[in-house]
Short mmCIF file of C-alpha atoms in Angstrom, two decimals:
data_model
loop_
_atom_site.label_atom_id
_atom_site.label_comp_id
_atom_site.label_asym_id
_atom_site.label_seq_id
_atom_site.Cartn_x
_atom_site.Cartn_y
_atom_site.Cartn_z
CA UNK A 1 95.84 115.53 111.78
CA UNK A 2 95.39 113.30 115.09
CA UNK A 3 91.85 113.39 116.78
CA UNK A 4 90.78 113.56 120.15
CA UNK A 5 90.10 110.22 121.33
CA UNK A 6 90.89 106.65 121.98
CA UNK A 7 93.67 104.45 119.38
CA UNK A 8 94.32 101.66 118.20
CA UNK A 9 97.67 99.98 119.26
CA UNK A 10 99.62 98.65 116.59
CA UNK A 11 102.82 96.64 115.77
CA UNK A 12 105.78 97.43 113.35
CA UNK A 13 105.46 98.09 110.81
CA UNK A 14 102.36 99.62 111.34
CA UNK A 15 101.73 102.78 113.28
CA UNK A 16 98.98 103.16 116.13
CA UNK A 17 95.88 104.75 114.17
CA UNK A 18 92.82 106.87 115.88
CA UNK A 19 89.78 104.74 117.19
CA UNK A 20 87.36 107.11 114.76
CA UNK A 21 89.48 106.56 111.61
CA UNK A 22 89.75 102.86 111.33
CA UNK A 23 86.32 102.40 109.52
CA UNK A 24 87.65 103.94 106.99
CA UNK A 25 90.34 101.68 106.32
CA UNK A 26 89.89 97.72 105.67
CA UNK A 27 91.13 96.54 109.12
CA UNK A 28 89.80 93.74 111.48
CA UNK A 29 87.68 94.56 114.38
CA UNK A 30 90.42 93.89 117.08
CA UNK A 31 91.84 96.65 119.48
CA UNK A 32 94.62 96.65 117.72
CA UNK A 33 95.69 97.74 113.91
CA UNK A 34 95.48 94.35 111.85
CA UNK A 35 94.74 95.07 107.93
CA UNK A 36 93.33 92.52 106.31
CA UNK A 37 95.64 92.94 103.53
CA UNK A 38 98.84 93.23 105.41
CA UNK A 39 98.74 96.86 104.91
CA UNK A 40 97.13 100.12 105.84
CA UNK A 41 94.91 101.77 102.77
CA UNK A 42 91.56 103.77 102.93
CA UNK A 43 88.55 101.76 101.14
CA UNK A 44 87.76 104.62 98.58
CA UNK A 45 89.54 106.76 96.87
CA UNK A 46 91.17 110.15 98.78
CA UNK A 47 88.71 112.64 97.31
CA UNK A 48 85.73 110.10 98.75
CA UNK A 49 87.45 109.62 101.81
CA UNK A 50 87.85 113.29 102.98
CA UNK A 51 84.18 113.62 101.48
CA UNK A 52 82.81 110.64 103.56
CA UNK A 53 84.47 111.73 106.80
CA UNK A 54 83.16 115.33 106.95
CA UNK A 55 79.87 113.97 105.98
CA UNK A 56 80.22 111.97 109.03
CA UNK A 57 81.06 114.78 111.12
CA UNK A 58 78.32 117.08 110.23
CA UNK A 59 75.44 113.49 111.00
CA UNK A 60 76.51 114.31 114.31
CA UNK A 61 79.63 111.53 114.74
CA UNK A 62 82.34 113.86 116.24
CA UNK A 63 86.02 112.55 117.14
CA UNK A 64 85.85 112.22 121.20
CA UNK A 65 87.14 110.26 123.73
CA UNK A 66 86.08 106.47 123.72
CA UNK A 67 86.14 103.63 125.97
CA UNK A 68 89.78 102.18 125.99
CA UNK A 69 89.70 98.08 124.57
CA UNK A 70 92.82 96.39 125.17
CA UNK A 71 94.05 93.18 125.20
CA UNK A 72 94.89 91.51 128.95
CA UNK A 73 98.31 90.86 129.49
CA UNK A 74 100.17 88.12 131.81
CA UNK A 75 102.43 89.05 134.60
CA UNK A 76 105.89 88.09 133.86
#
C-alpha cells in the first residue's frame, strides 16, 4: 500500500520507502534509506507492526504530504 506523502530516496538494492513508514523500520535519520543493518526489516514483529501503525493513525498522525529533505547535489 503506498501513502500519500513525501519518500525516502534509496539506492540498490534497496527500494525508495514512504517518509511515514521509516520509524517503523531500524534505519538512520538521513533523507535517504540507510538500514543500520544493511537491510530493510520492521522493529517488531508483523502482527505489532500493523497494530502499532493503526494505533498511530487513529492519535491523530495521518500519512500526508511532508516537507521534501534532500541531499544538494554539484553541477557537473
Amino acid at each position: 500500500l503506498f501513502l500519500p506523502g513525501g519518500w525516502l530516496e534509496a539506492s540498490a538494492p534497496h527500494l525508495p520507502l514512504e517518509v511515514w513508514k521509516a520509524p517503523f523500520f531500524d534505519l538512520y535519520d538521513e533523507p535517504k534509506v540507510k538500514p543500520r543493518l544493511g537491510v530493510v526489516v520492521p522493529q517488531v514483529p508483523l502482527t505489532r507492526l500493523f497494530a502499532d501503525a493503526w494505533q498511530r493513525y487513529r492519535d491523530g498522525d495521518i500519512p500526508g504530504y511532508t516537507e521534501l529533505r534532500t541531499e544538494r547535489y554539484r553541477r557537473r
